[in-house]
Amino acid sequence: MKIRLTIFALIISFTTSIAQNPIHYYLTNEGSYDQQELKAVVNDKVFTLISKDDQLCIGIEKKGDFNKNGYEDILVKIINGCGGNCCGNSYQIFSYNGQEFKETEQVGYDWNGIEISESSVGFNFIIQTVNEGVGNTDMCNDKVETYQLKDYDLELINVVKEQKLNSITELKASDFEGRENEVLFLNYDLDGDGKIDKLTCSYWERWGRITNWKIEFGNGKSFKGESSPKRIGIMNTKTNDVNDLVLECDEILKWNGLKYE
């Protein structure tokens, strides 16, 4: 019984010790993105977690004991656009191990904000990566990832990725690299009448996308696209004897007899 009481007293002492040493996190220049720093204070000792030399625009997203080690952690939002709408945000967690702070890798390129949920097994951090922004022609790599903080690292526990449909031939936004001001074209007999049909398009560098695209059929008909995809592909399937088109990764346009829809 005496041994049990001693162990119980040690547990209480350890828990109390942690509780008596709270961590105070704060941002410098919080109202501005100019030379921001993230700092933490433990037992009157100041730690610089993100320095102004890192030249990051940051915000505090959430605090909590995410790895259940008794110390409060901090989830930081890396604002890659520094207030502009050019770029998505990334996320990172800083954790104290009793002696020093550990930082995770930066994850995600999210435009809609992180989703955080807590369950009996811990916190889930759901982060979306959407490859958009200035000159970003990357496609079919968007994903939704779910992480948990295991010890001092973010562990990926689930991922949902886009699926890319195959095409016979295609024009992509990345084809404009080094040719941003040109008009590119693709010749193909879409309706099988023996006459070459011509797909033409331009480039929208602000969002790394195809724009002003149209099809001029060899028989004199034409179709003008209304969207700005990163890919226009010709599929081997047909509707009303005209090849289907695939936009982006998996959006299919079919010929209704008069136009693609």
PDB file of C-alpha atoms in Angstrom:
ATOM      1  CA  MET A   1       0.000   0.000   0.000  1.00  0.00           C
ATOM      2  CA  LYS A   2       2.851   2.383   0.880  1.00  0.00           C
ATOM      3  CA  ILE A   3       4.467   1.775  -2.538  1.00  0.00           C
ATOM      4  CA  ARG A   4       1.184   2.514  -4.313  1.00  0.00           C
ATOM      5  CA  LEU A   5       0.768   5.756  -2.375  1.00  0.00           C
ATOM      6  CA  THR A   6       4.313   6.794  -3.240  1.00  0.00           C
ATOM      7  CA  ILE A   7       3.734   6.169  -6.974  1.00  0.00           C
ATOM      8  CA  PHE A   8       0.440   8.074  -6.788  1.00  0.00           C
ATOM      9  CA  ALA A   9       2.207  11.007  -5.102  1.00  0.00           C
ATOM     10  CA  LEU A  10       4.872  11.031  -7.818  1.00  0.00           C
ATOM     11  CA  ILE A  11       2.189  11.117 -10.536  1.00  0.00           C
ATOM     12  CA  ILE A  12       0.471  14.041  -8.818  1.00  0.00           C
ATOM     13  CA  SER A  13       3.812  15.819  -8.414  1.00  0.00           C
ATOM     14  CA  PHE A  14       4.679  15.335 -12.116  1.00  0.00           C
ATOM     15  CA  THR A  15       1.240  16.528 -13.273  1.00  0.00           C
ATOM     16  CA  THR A  16       1.398  19.537 -10.972  1.00  0.00           C
ATOM     17  CA  SER A  17       4.893  20.363 -12.224  1.00  0.00           C
ATOM     18  CA  ILE A  18       3.639  20.499 -15.803  1.00  0.00           C
ATOM     19  CA  ALA A  19       0.596  22.520 -14.828  1.00  0.00           C
ATOM     20  CA  GLN A  20       2.832  25.025 -13.027  1.00  0.00           C
ATOM     21  CA  ASN A  21       4.852  25.632 -16.178  1.00  0.00           C
ATOM     22  CA  PRO A  22       2.398  26.831 -18.836  1.00  0.00           C
ATOM     23  CA  ILE A  23       3.685  27.876 -22.261  1.00  0.00           C
ATOM     24  CA  HIS A  24       2.904  31.349 -23.522  1.00  0.00           C
ATOM     25  CA  TYR A  25       2.943  31.652 -27.310  1.00  0.00           C
ATOM     26  CA  TYR A  26       2.786  34.984 -29.089  1.00  0.00           C
ATOM     27  CA  LEU A  27       3.431  36.696 -32.412  1.00  0.00           C
ATOM     28  CA  THR A  28       5.445  39.843 -32.868  1.00  0.00           C
ATOM     29  CA  ASN A  29       3.986  42.431 -35.278  1.00  0.00           C
ATOM     30  CA  GLU A  30       0.691  40.552 -35.077  1.00  0.00           C
ATOM     31  CA  GLY A  31      -1.179  43.278 -36.944  1.00  0.00           C
ATOM     32  CA  SER A  32       1.305  43.235 -39.812  1.00  0.00           C
ATOM     33  CA  TYR A  33       3.121  40.658 -41.910  1.00  0.00           C
ATOM     34  CA  ASP A  34       6.353  42.668 -41.722  1.00  0.00           C
ATOM     35  CA  GLN A  35       9.203  40.787 -40.005  1.00  0.00           C
ATOM     36  CA  GLN A  36       6.906  38.575 -37.967  1.00  0.00           C
ATOM     37  CA  GLU A  37       8.272  36.185 -35.370  1.00  0.00           C
ATOM     38  CA  LEU A  38       6.663  33.387 -33.368  1.00  0.00           C
ATOM     39  CA  LYS A  39       7.917  33.131 -29.797  1.00  0.00           C
ATOM     40  CA  ALA A  40       7.228  30.926 -26.785  1.00  0.00           C
ATOM     41  CA  VAL A  41       7.939  31.584 -23.115  1.00  0.00           C
ATOM     42  CA  VAL A  42       8.567  28.715 -20.687  1.00  0.00           C
ATOM     43  CA  ASN A  43       9.773  29.410 -17.115  1.00  0.00           C
ATOM     44  CA  ASP A  44      10.688  32.967 -18.149  1.00  0.00           C
ATOM     45  CA  LYS A  45      12.889  31.594 -20.942  1.00  0.00           C
ATOM     46  CA  VAL A  46      12.051  32.909 -24.419  1.00  0.00           C
ATOM     47  CA  PHE A  47      12.269  30.601 -27.443  1.00  0.00           C
ATOM     48  CA  THR A  48      12.128  31.911 -31.021  1.00  0.00           C
ATOM     49  CA  LEU A  49      10.222  29.333 -33.031  1.00  0.00           C
ATOM     50  CA  ILE A  50       9.969  31.294 -36.288  1.00  0.00           C
ATOM     51  CA  SER A  51      12.499  34.079 -36.846  1.00  0.00           C
ATOM     52  CA  LYS A  52      12.061  37.206 -38.914  1.00  0.00           C
ATOM     53  CA  ASP A  53      14.959  35.856 -40.982  1.00  0.00           C
ATOM     54  CA  ASP A  54      12.622  33.080 -42.150  1.00  0.00           C
ATOM     55  CA  GLN A  55      10.605  35.811 -43.892  1.00  0.00           C
ATOM     56  CA  LEU A  56       7.289  34.070 -43.332  1.00  0.00           C
ATOM     57  CA  CYS A  57       3.814  35.535 -42.968  1.00  0.00           C
ATOM     58  CA  ILE A  58       2.175  33.591 -40.156  1.00  0.00           C
ATOM     59  CA  GLY A  59      -0.900  33.300 -37.978  1.00  0.00           C
ATOM     60  CA  ILE A  60      -1.821  31.270 -34.898  1.00  0.00           C
ATOM     61  CA  GLU A  61      -4.495  28.729 -35.867  1.00  0.00           C
ATOM     62  CA  LYS A  62      -5.018  26.703 -32.663  1.00  0.00           C
ATOM     63  CA  LYS A  63      -3.354  25.730 -29.383  1.00  0.00           C
ATOM     64  CA  GLY A  64      -3.784  22.441 -27.584  1.00  0.00           C
ATOM     65  CA  ASP A  65      -2.024  19.335 -26.339  1.00  0.00           C
ATOM     66  CA  PHE A  66      -2.150  17.599 -29.699  1.00  0.00           C
ATOM     67  CA  ASN A  67       0.315  14.791 -28.854  1.00  0.00           C
ATOM     68  CA  LYS A  68      -0.944  14.247 -25.279  1.00  0.00           C
ATOM     69  CA  ASN A  69       2.458  14.783 -23.634  1.00  0.00           C
ATOM     70  CA  GLY A  70       1.178  17.309 -21.081  1.00  0.00           C
ATOM     71  CA  TYR A  71       2.451  20.429 -22.837  1.00  0.00           C
ATOM     72  CA  GLU A  72       0.419  22.806 -24.987  1.00  0.00           C
ATOM     73  CA  ASP A  73       1.356  22.727 -28.682  1.00  0.00           C
ATOM     74  CA  ILE A  74       0.671  25.375 -31.305  1.00  0.00           C
ATOM     75  CA  LEU A  75      -0.653  24.989 -34.837  1.00  0.00           C
ATOM     76  CA  VAL A  76       0.640  27.736 -37.120  1.00  0.00           C
ATOM     77  CA  LYS A  77      -0.753  28.873 -40.456  1.00  0.00           C
ATOM     78  CA  ILE A  78       1.909  29.779 -43.032  1.00  0.00           C
ATOM     79  CA  ILE A  79       0.270  32.473 -45.153  1.00  0.00           C
ATOM     80  CA  ASN A  80       2.152  32.014 -48.415  1.00  0.00           C
ATOM     81  CA  GLY A  81       0.346  34.899 -50.105  1.00  0.00           C
ATOM     82  CA  CYS A  82       1.035  37.296 -47.188  1.00  0.00           C
ATOM     83  CA  GLY A  83      -2.548  38.564 -47.364  1.00  0.00           C
ATOM     84  CA  GLY A  84      -2.960  38.332 -51.150  1.00  0.00           C
ATOM     85  CA  ASN A  85      -5.019  35.787 -53.065  1.00  0.00           C
ATOM     86  CA  CYS A  86      -2.169  34.353 -55.118  1.00  0.00           C
ATOM     87  CA  CYS A  87      -1.417  31.331 -52.994  1.00  0.00           C
ATOM     88  CA  GLY A  88      -2.785  28.734 -50.608  1.00  0.00           C
ATOM     89  CA  ASN A  89      -1.785  28.329 -46.970  1.00  0.00           C
ATOM     90  CA  SER A  90       0.435  25.697 -45.367  1.00  0.00           C
ATOM     91  CA  TYR A  91       0.429  24.451 -41.763  1.00  0.00           C
ATOM     92  CA  GLN A  92       2.996  23.467 -39.150  1.00  0.00           C
ATOM     93  CA  ILE A  93       2.967  22.405 -35.473  1.00  0.00           C
ATOM     94  CA  PHE A  94       5.488  23.300 -32.760  1.00  0.00           C
ATOM     95  CA  SER A  95       5.684  21.060 -29.669  1.00  0.00           C
ATOM     96  CA  TYR A  96       7.657  21.274 -26.406  1.00  0.00           C
ATOM     97  CA  ASN A  97       9.309  18.109 -25.093  1.00  0.00           C
ATOM     98  CA  GLY A  98      10.290  19.467 -21.683  1.00  0.00           C
ATOM     99  CA  GLN A  99      13.612  20.854 -22.853  1.00  0.00           C
ATOM    100  CA  GLU A 100      13.216  22.208 -26.375  1.00  0.00           C
ATOM    101  CA  PHE A 101      10.675  22.794 -29.118  1.00  0.00           C
ATOM    102  CA  LYS A 102      10.230  20.399 -32.017  1.00  0.00           C
ATOM    103  CA  GLU A 103       8.710  21.468 -35.326  1.00  0.00           C
ATOM    104  CA  THR A 104       6.895  19.386 -37.896  1.00  0.00           C
ATOM    105  CA  GLU A 105       7.221  19.707 -41.634  1.00  0.00           C
ATOM    106  CA  GLN A 106       5.009  22.244 -43.377  1.00  0.00           C
ATOM    107  CA  VAL A 107       2.062  20.523 -45.058  1.00  0.00           C
ATOM    108  CA  GLY A 108      -0.729  21.454 -47.445  1.00  0.00           C
ATOM    109  CA  TYR A 109      -1.496  24.219 -49.907  1.00  0.00           C
ATOM    110  CA  ASP A 110      -4.996  24.974 -48.669  1.00  0.00           C
ATOM    111  CA  TRP A 111      -7.398  27.690 -49.819  1.00  0.00           C
ATOM    112  CA  ASN A 112     -10.397  26.948 -47.578  1.00  0.00           C
ATOM    113  CA  GLY A 113      -8.805  26.590 -44.156  1.00  0.00           C
ATOM    114  CA  ILE A 114      -7.791  23.585 -42.096  1.00  0.00           C
ATOM    115  CA  GLU A 115     -10.418  21.342 -40.479  1.00  0.00           C
ATOM    116  CA  ILE A 116      -9.666  20.089 -36.975  1.00  0.00           C
ATOM    117  CA  SER A 117     -11.574  17.353 -35.159  1.00  0.00           C
ATOM    118  CA  GLU A 118     -10.929  15.599 -31.856  1.00  0.00           C
ATOM    119  CA  SER A 119     -11.718  11.986 -31.094  1.00  0.00           C
ATOM    120  CA  SER A 120     -10.841   9.447 -28.432  1.00  0.00           C
ATOM    121  CA  VAL A 121      -7.588   8.693 -30.259  1.00  0.00           C
ATOM    122  CA  GLY A 122      -6.490  12.307 -30.647  1.00  0.00           C
ATOM    123  CA  PHE A 123      -6.738  15.282 -32.954  1.00  0.00           C
ATOM    124  CA  ASN A 124      -7.265  14.973 -36.707  1.00  0.00           C
ATOM    125  CA  PHE A 125      -5.965  17.727 -38.976  1.00  0.00           C
ATOM    126  CA  ILE A 126      -7.668  17.658 -42.383  1.00  0.00           C
ATOM    127  CA  ILE A 127      -5.794  19.717 -44.954  1.00  0.00           C
ATOM    128  CA  GLN A 128      -6.559  20.189 -48.633  1.00  0.00           C
ATOM    129  CA  THR A 129      -3.905  20.773 -51.272  1.00  0.00           C
ATOM    130  CA  VAL A 130      -5.231  22.576 -54.355  1.00  0.00           C
ATOM    131  CA  ASN A 131      -2.590  23.456 -56.928  1.00  0.00           C
ATOM    132  CA  GLU A 132      -3.706  26.916 -57.985  1.00  0.00           C
ATOM    133  CA  GLY A 133      -2.006  30.279 -58.165  1.00  0.00           C
ATOM    134  CA  VAL A 134       0.267  32.414 -60.287  1.00  0.00           C
ATOM    135  CA  GLY A 135       1.852  30.289 -63.021  1.00  0.00           C
ATOM    136  CA  ASN A 136       0.843  27.053 -61.269  1.00  0.00           C
ATOM    137  CA  THR A 137       0.182  24.567 -64.083  1.00  0.00           C
ATOM    138  CA  ASP A 138       0.391  21.478 -61.862  1.00  0.00           C
ATOM    139  CA  MET A 139      -2.741  19.373 -62.269  1.00  0.00           C
ATOM    140  CA  CYS A 140      -4.410  16.176 -61.122  1.00  0.00           C
ATOM    141  CA  ASN A 141      -2.377  16.246 -57.906  1.00  0.00           C
ATOM    142  CA  ASP A 142      -4.988  17.887 -55.688  1.00  0.00           C
ATOM    143  CA  LYS A 143      -5.671  15.905 -52.529  1.00  0.00           C
ATOM    144  CA  VAL A 144      -7.240  15.928 -49.092  1.00  0.00           C
ATOM    145  CA  GLU A 145      -4.906  14.646 -46.379  1.00  0.00           C
ATOM    146  CA  THR A 146      -5.656  13.763 -42.768  1.00  0.00           C
ATOM    147  CA  TYR A 147      -2.819  13.981 -40.242  1.00  0.00           C
ATOM    148  CA  GLN A 148      -2.315  13.198 -36.559  1.00  0.00           C
ATOM    149  CA  LEU A 149       0.543  14.438 -34.402  1.00  0.00           C
ATOM    150  CA  LYS A 150       2.475  11.370 -33.259  1.00  0.00           C
ATOM    151  CA  ASP A 151       5.139  12.380 -30.757  1.00  0.00           C
ATOM    152  CA  TYR A 152       6.594  15.368 -32.613  1.00  0.00           C
ATOM    153  CA  ASP A 153       5.854  14.543 -36.251  1.00  0.00           C
ATOM    154  CA  LEU A 154       2.743  14.807 -38.409  1.00  0.00           C
ATOM    155  CA  GLU A 155       1.700  11.299 -39.444  1.00  0.00           C
ATOM    156  CA  LEU A 156      -0.410  10.917 -42.582  1.00  0.00           C
ATOM    157  CA  ILE A 157      -3.308   8.604 -41.777  1.00  0.00           C
ATOM    158  CA  ASN A 158      -5.545   9.110 -44.826  1.00  0.00           C
ATOM    159  CA  VAL A 159      -5.334  10.668 -48.286  1.00  0.00           C
ATOM    160  CA  VAL A 160      -7.883  11.146 -51.071  1.00  0.00           C
ATOM    161  CA  LYS A 161      -6.417  12.064 -54.469  1.00  0.00           C
ATOM    162  CA  GLU A 162      -7.836  13.178 -57.785  1.00  0.00           C
ATOM    163  CA  GLN A 163      -8.131  10.574 -60.525  1.00  0.00           C
ATOM    164  CA  LYS A 164      -6.936  11.452 -64.031  1.00  0.00           C
ATOM    165  CA  LEU A 165      -8.830  10.125 -67.049  1.00  0.00           C
ATOM    166  CA  ASN A 166      -6.758   9.108 -70.057  1.00  0.00           C
ATOM    167  CA  SER A 167      -6.876  10.930 -73.382  1.00  0.00           C
ATOM    168  CA  ILE A 168      -5.663  10.156 -76.900  1.00  0.00           C
ATOM    169  CA  THR A 169      -3.968  13.527 -77.205  1.00  0.00           C
ATOM    170  CA  GLU A 170      -4.212  16.793 -75.283  1.00  0.00           C
ATOM    171  CA  LEU A 171      -3.179  20.384 -74.752  1.00  0.00           C
ATOM    172  CA  LYS A 172      -2.024  21.347 -71.255  1.00  0.00           C
ATOM    173  CA  ALA A 173      -1.309  24.651 -69.540  1.00  0.00           C
ATOM    174  CA  SER A 174       2.233  23.409 -68.924  1.00  0.00           C
ATOM    175  CA  ASP A 175       2.734  23.304 -72.732  1.00  0.00           C
ATOM    176  CA  PHE A 176       2.892  27.105 -72.609  1.00  0.00           C
ATOM    177  CA  GLU A 177       6.117  27.128 -70.599  1.00  0.00           C
ATOM    178  CA  GLY A 178       8.428  29.520 -72.445  1.00  0.00           C
ATOM    179  CA  ARG A 179       5.580  30.232 -74.903  1.00  0.00           C
ATOM    180  CA  GLU A 180       3.245  32.171 -72.617  1.00  0.00           C
ATOM    181  CA  ASN A 181       2.218  34.731 -75.253  1.00  0.00           C
ATOM    182  CA  GLU A 182       1.618  32.275 -78.080  1.00  0.00           C
ATOM    183  CA  VAL A 183      -1.564  30.624 -79.311  1.00  0.00           C
ATOM    184  CA  LEU A 184      -1.217  26.837 -79.338  1.00  0.00           C
ATOM    185  CA  PHE A 185      -3.268  24.463 -81.441  1.00  0.00           C
ATOM    186  CA  LEU A 186      -4.066  20.786 -81.791  1.00  0.00           C
ATOM    187  CA  ASN A 187      -5.311  19.157 -85.020  1.00  0.00           C
ATOM    188  CA  TYR A 188      -7.589  16.121 -84.895  1.00  0.00           C
ATOM    189  CA  ASP A 189     -10.555  14.767 -86.856  1.00  0.00           C
ATOM    190  CA  LEU A 190     -13.096  14.841 -84.039  1.00  0.00           C
ATOM    191  CA  ASP A 191     -16.226  14.046 -86.063  1.00  0.00           C
ATOM    192  CA  GLY A 192     -14.665  11.439 -88.370  1.00  0.00           C
ATOM    193  CA  ASP A 193     -15.614  13.200 -91.610  1.00  0.00           C
ATOM    194  CA  GLY A 194     -12.081  13.043 -92.975  1.00  0.00           C
ATOM    195  CA  LYS A 195     -11.521  16.768 -92.413  1.00  0.00           C
ATOM    196  CA  ILE A 196      -9.090  18.109 -89.839  1.00  0.00           C
ATOM    197  CA  ASP A 197     -10.658  19.970 -86.899  1.00  0.00           C
ATOM    198  CA  LYS A 198      -8.549  22.526 -85.032  1.00  0.00           C
ATOM    199  CA  LEU A 199      -8.445  23.200 -81.281  1.00  0.00           C
ATOM    200  CA  THR A 200      -6.776  26.545 -80.427  1.00  0.00           C
ATOM    201  CA  CYS A 201      -6.154  28.136 -77.034  1.00  0.00           C
ATOM    202  CA  SER A 202      -4.232  30.835 -75.162  1.00  0.00           C
ATOM    203  CA  TYR A 203      -2.634  30.990 -71.712  1.00  0.00           C
ATOM    204  CA  TRP A 204      -3.774  32.788 -68.543  1.00  0.00           C
ATOM    205  CA  GLU A 205      -0.577  33.162 -66.526  1.00  0.00           C
ATOM    206  CA  ARG A 206      -2.273  34.666 -63.463  1.00  0.00           C
ATOM    207  CA  TRP A 207      -3.794  31.277 -62.665  1.00  0.00           C
ATOM    208  CA  GLY A 208      -1.675  28.969 -64.829  1.00  0.00           C
ATOM    209  CA  ARG A 209      -4.656  27.998 -66.965  1.00  0.00           C
ATOM    210  CA  ILE A 210      -5.825  27.657 -70.574  1.00  0.00           C
ATOM    211  CA  THR A 211      -8.162  30.384 -71.788  1.00  0.00           C
ATOM    212  CA  ASN A 212      -9.970  31.518 -74.945  1.00  0.00           C
ATOM    213  CA  TRP A 213     -10.144  28.003 -76.311  1.00  0.00           C
ATOM    214  CA  LYS A 214     -12.276  27.039 -79.283  1.00  0.00           C
ATOM    215  CA  ILE A 215     -12.705  24.309 -81.891  1.00  0.00           C
ATOM    216  CA  GLU A 216     -12.984  25.081 -85.589  1.00  0.00           C
ATOM    217  CA  PHE A 217     -14.398  22.052 -87.399  1.00  0.00           C
ATOM    218  CA  GLY A 218     -13.305  21.281 -90.933  1.00  0.00           C
ATOM    219  CA  ASN A 219     -16.946  21.422 -92.060  1.00  0.00           C
ATOM    220  CA  GLY A 220     -17.273  25.089 -91.007  1.00  0.00           C
ATOM    221  CA  LYS A 221     -18.894  24.571 -87.593  1.00  0.00           C
ATOM    222  CA  SER A 222     -17.278  25.938 -84.445  1.00  0.00           C
ATOM    223  CA  PHE A 223     -17.481  25.603 -80.674  1.00  0.00           C
ATOM    224  CA  LYS A 224     -16.190  28.086 -78.073  1.00  0.00           C
ATOM    225  CA  GLY A 225     -15.269  26.860 -74.611  1.00  0.00           C
ATOM    226  CA  GLU A 226     -16.441  28.839 -71.585  1.00  0.00           C
ATOM    227  CA  SER A 227     -14.148  27.411 -68.917  1.00  0.00           C
ATOM    228  CA  SER A 228     -10.436  27.844 -68.174  1.00  0.00           C
ATOM    229  CA  PRO A 229      -9.056  24.351 -67.584  1.00  0.00           C
ATOM    230  CA  LYS A 230      -5.469  23.204 -67.162  1.00  0.00           C
ATOM    231  CA  ARG A 231      -5.996  20.446 -69.712  1.00  0.00           C
ATOM    232  CA  ILE A 232      -8.158  19.808 -72.762  1.00  0.00           C
ATOM    233  CA  GLY A 233      -7.902  16.202 -73.865  1.00  0.00           C
ATOM    234  CA  ILE A 234      -9.516  14.191 -76.654  1.00  0.00           C
ATOM    235  CA  MET A 235     -10.899  10.842 -75.504  1.00  0.00           C
ATOM    236  CA  ASN A 236     -11.306   7.662 -77.532  1.00  0.00           C
ATOM    237  CA  THR A 237     -15.017   7.495 -76.615  1.00  0.00           C
ATOM    238  CA  LYS A 238     -17.598   9.196 -78.830  1.00  0.00           C
ATOM    239  CA  THR A 239     -21.082  10.682 -78.443  1.00  0.00           C
ATOM    240  CA  ASN A 240     -23.158  11.286 -81.587  1.00  0.00           C
ATOM    241  CA  ASP A 241     -20.103  10.193 -83.610  1.00  0.00           C
ATOM    242  CA  VAL A 242     -17.898  12.986 -82.156  1.00  0.00           C
ATOM    243  CA  ASN A 243     -15.028  12.359 -79.755  1.00  0.00           C
ATOM    244  CA  ASP A 244     -15.676  13.248 -76.132  1.00  0.00           C
ATOM    245  CA  LEU A 245     -13.424  15.836 -74.470  1.00  0.00           C
ATOM    246  CA  VAL A 246     -11.929  15.675 -70.984  1.00  0.00           C
ATOM    247  CA  LEU A 247     -11.201  18.889 -69.086  1.00  0.00           C
ATOM    248  CA  GLU A 248      -8.951  19.037 -66.046  1.00  0.00           C
ATOM    249  CA  CYS A 249      -8.685  15.515 -64.633  1.00  0.00           C
ATOM    250  CA  ASP A 250     -12.096  13.985 -65.064  1.00  0.00           C
ATOM    251  CA  GLU A 251     -14.683  16.456 -66.396  1.00  0.00           C
ATOM    252  CA  ILE A 252     -16.169  14.979 -69.591  1.00  0.00           C
ATOM    253  CA  LEU A 253     -17.802  17.057 -72.331  1.00  0.00           C
ATOM    254  CA  LYS A 254     -20.024  15.262 -74.842  1.00  0.00           C
ATOM    255  CA  TRP A 255     -21.344  16.396 -78.237  1.00  0.00           C
ATOM    256  CA  ASN A 256     -25.138  16.770 -78.173  1.00  0.00           C
ATOM    257  CA  GLY A 257     -25.451  17.214 -81.926  1.00  0.00           C
ATOM    258  CA  LEU A 258     -24.934  20.972 -81.825  1.00  0.00           C
ATOM    259  CA  LYS A 259     -22.301  21.638 -79.162  1.00  0.00           C
ATOM    260  CA  TYR A 260     -20.232  20.154 -76.344  1.00  0.00           C
ATOM    261  CA  GLU A 261     -21.876  20.080 -72.937  1.00  0.00           C
TER     262      GLU A 261
END
